[in-house]
Amino acid sequence: MHEGGCFCGSVRFTIGGEPQGARYCWCRDCQRIASGMATVNVLFDADTVTYSGAMTVLRRVADSGNTVERGFCSECGSQMYSKTVVGPAQPMRVRAGTLDDPEICPPSYIIWGRSAPSWAPFPDGMPVHEAGPGSPLISVSQRKL
């Protein structure tokens, strides 16, 4: 069982499953909600994650063309998760910083690397996908704004 919550403590969650992996996302939406950085997401089956507390939910068509739902604490604004609601089935993306133990699954790759700014810090040797999961790998020098 894994647990976590928002900055102010108004939203808490439990996860009854194990992570499928973790990744950095440099899509423009994630850069905007993470104040210029990537989001760090731990992937879980959505049916294993249970939230309590007031959340604001936003839905938007992402760069992938999928409709993505993002949940934020209604009190402090902490971003809690994102999940695809229209498009191919994908795991729920729980924000690593909201986990009580963010060490449970370190990121192993980067998605939407082509969208990252030139100054973005990429861990040495980490695979970088041009766009979403399964897209071609790129070198760090192939990034562009």
Coordinates of C-alpha atoms in Angstrom, one line a residue:
M1 CA 0.0 0.0 0.0
H2 CA 1.3 3.4 -1.0
E3 CA 0.0 6.8 0.3
G4 CA 0.4 10.4 -0.4
G5 CA -1.2 13.9 -0.3
C6 CA -1.1 17.5 -1.4
F7 CA 0.9 20.4 0.1
C8 CA -1.8 21.5 2.5
G9 CA -3.0 18.0 3.5
S10 CA -6.6 18.5 2.2
V11 CA -6.3 15.8 -0.4
R12 CA -4.9 12.3 0.5
F13 CA -4.7 9.1 -1.5
T14 CA -4.0 5.4 -1.2
I15 CA -2.7 3.1 -3.9
G16 CA -3.3 -0.6 -3.6
G17 CA -1.0 -1.6 -6.5
E18 CA 2.7 -1.4 -7.4
P19 CA 4.1 1.1 -9.8
Q20 CA 4.5 0.2 -13.5
G21 CA 7.4 2.6 -13.9
A22 CA 8.1 6.4 -13.7
R23 CA 9.1 9.0 -16.2
Y24 CA 9.7 12.7 -16.8
C25 CA 7.3 14.5 -19.1
W26 CA 8.4 17.6 -20.9
C27 CA 5.2 18.3 -22.9
R28 CA 4.2 21.9 -22.9
D29 CA 1.1 21.3 -20.7
C30 CA 3.3 19.7 -18.1
Q31 CA 5.8 22.5 -18.3
R32 CA 3.0 25.0 -17.7
I33 CA 1.6 23.2 -14.6
A34 CA 5.1 22.5 -13.2
S35 CA 6.2 26.2 -13.5
G36 CA 8.7 25.5 -16.3
M37 CA 10.0 22.1 -15.4
A38 CA 8.9 18.6 -16.4
T39 CA 6.4 16.7 -14.3
V40 CA 7.7 13.5 -12.7
N41 CA 5.1 10.8 -12.9
V42 CA 4.8 7.4 -11.3
L43 CA 2.5 5.1 -13.3
F44 CA -0.2 3.0 -11.6
D45 CA -3.4 1.2 -12.7
A46 CA -6.1 3.8 -12.2
D47 CA -8.4 1.4 -10.4
T48 CA -5.8 1.0 -7.6
V49 CA -5.7 4.7 -6.7
T50 CA -8.3 6.2 -4.3
Y51 CA -8.4 10.0 -3.5
S52 CA -10.2 11.8 -0.7
G53 CA -10.6 15.5 -0.4
A54 CA -11.8 18.3 -2.6
M55 CA -10.1 18.4 -6.0
T56 CA -10.5 20.5 -9.1
V57 CA -10.5 18.5 -12.3
L58 CA -9.5 19.9 -15.7
R59 CA -9.8 18.2 -19.0
R60 CA -7.9 19.2 -22.1
V61 CA -6.7 17.8 -25.4
A62 CA -3.0 17.1 -25.0
D63 CA -0.2 17.3 -27.6
S64 CA -0.8 13.6 -28.2
G65 CA -4.4 14.2 -29.3
N66 CA -5.7 12.4 -26.3
T67 CA -8.1 14.0 -23.8
V68 CA -6.2 14.1 -20.5
E69 CA -7.8 14.8 -17.1
R70 CA -5.7 16.5 -14.4
G71 CA -6.5 16.7 -10.7
F72 CA -5.4 19.5 -8.5
C73 CA -6.1 20.1 -4.8
S74 CA -8.9 22.7 -4.6
E75 CA -7.3 24.4 -1.6
C76 CA -3.5 24.6 -2.3
G77 CA -3.5 23.9 -6.1
S78 CA -1.0 20.9 -5.8
Q79 CA -1.1 18.9 -9.0
M80 CA -2.1 15.3 -8.0
Y81 CA -2.4 13.2 -11.1
S82 CA -3.2 13.0 -14.8
K83 CA -4.9 10.3 -16.7
T84 CA -6.1 9.8 -20.3
V85 CA -9.9 9.7 -20.5
V86 CA -10.2 9.7 -24.3
G87 CA -7.6 7.9 -26.3
P88 CA -5.6 4.7 -25.9
A89 CA -5.7 3.2 -22.4
Q90 CA -2.7 4.3 -20.3
P91 CA -1.8 4.1 -16.7
M92 CA -2.7 6.9 -14.3
R93 CA 0.2 9.3 -13.7
V94 CA 0.5 10.1 -10.0
R95 CA 2.9 13.1 -9.4
A96 CA 6.0 11.7 -7.6
G97 CA 6.2 14.6 -5.3
T98 CA 2.8 13.9 -3.8
L99 CA 3.8 10.4 -2.7
D100 CA 4.7 10.0 1.0
D101 CA 7.6 8.0 -0.2
P102 CA 8.8 9.4 -3.6
E103 CA 11.6 6.8 -3.6
I104 CA 9.3 3.9 -4.6
C105 CA 10.1 4.2 -8.3
P106 CA 12.6 6.6 -9.8
P107 CA 12.1 7.8 -13.4
S108 CA 13.8 5.7 -16.0
Y109 CA 13.0 7.7 -19.2
I110 CA 11.9 11.1 -20.6
I111 CA 8.9 11.7 -22.9
W112 CA 8.2 14.8 -25.0
G113 CA 11.9 15.5 -25.0
R114 CA 11.7 17.6 -28.2
S115 CA 9.5 20.1 -26.3
A116 CA 12.0 20.7 -23.6
P117 CA 13.9 24.0 -23.5
S118 CA 17.6 23.9 -24.3
W119 CA 18.4 24.5 -20.6
A120 CA 16.4 21.5 -19.4
P121 CA 18.3 19.2 -17.1
F122 CA 18.3 15.6 -18.5
P123 CA 20.0 12.9 -16.4
D124 CA 23.0 11.4 -18.1
G125 CA 22.3 8.3 -20.1
M126 CA 18.5 8.5 -19.6
P127 CA 16.5 7.6 -22.8
V128 CA 14.7 10.5 -24.3
H129 CA 11.6 10.0 -26.5
E130 CA 10.8 12.6 -29.1
A131 CA 7.1 12.7 -28.1
G132 CA 5.0 10.3 -26.1
P133 CA 5.8 6.7 -24.9
G134 CA 6.9 4.5 -27.8
S135 CA 7.9 7.4 -30.1
P136 CA 11.5 7.5 -31.5
L137 CA 14.4 8.1 -29.2
I138 CA 16.4 11.3 -29.8
S139 CA 19.7 12.7 -28.6
V140 CA 19.8 15.6 -26.2
S141 CA 21.1 17.8 -29.1
Q142 CA 17.9 17.2 -31.1
R143 CA 15.8 19.2 -28.6
K144 CA 14.1 22.3 -29.8
L145 CA 11.7 24.8 -28.5

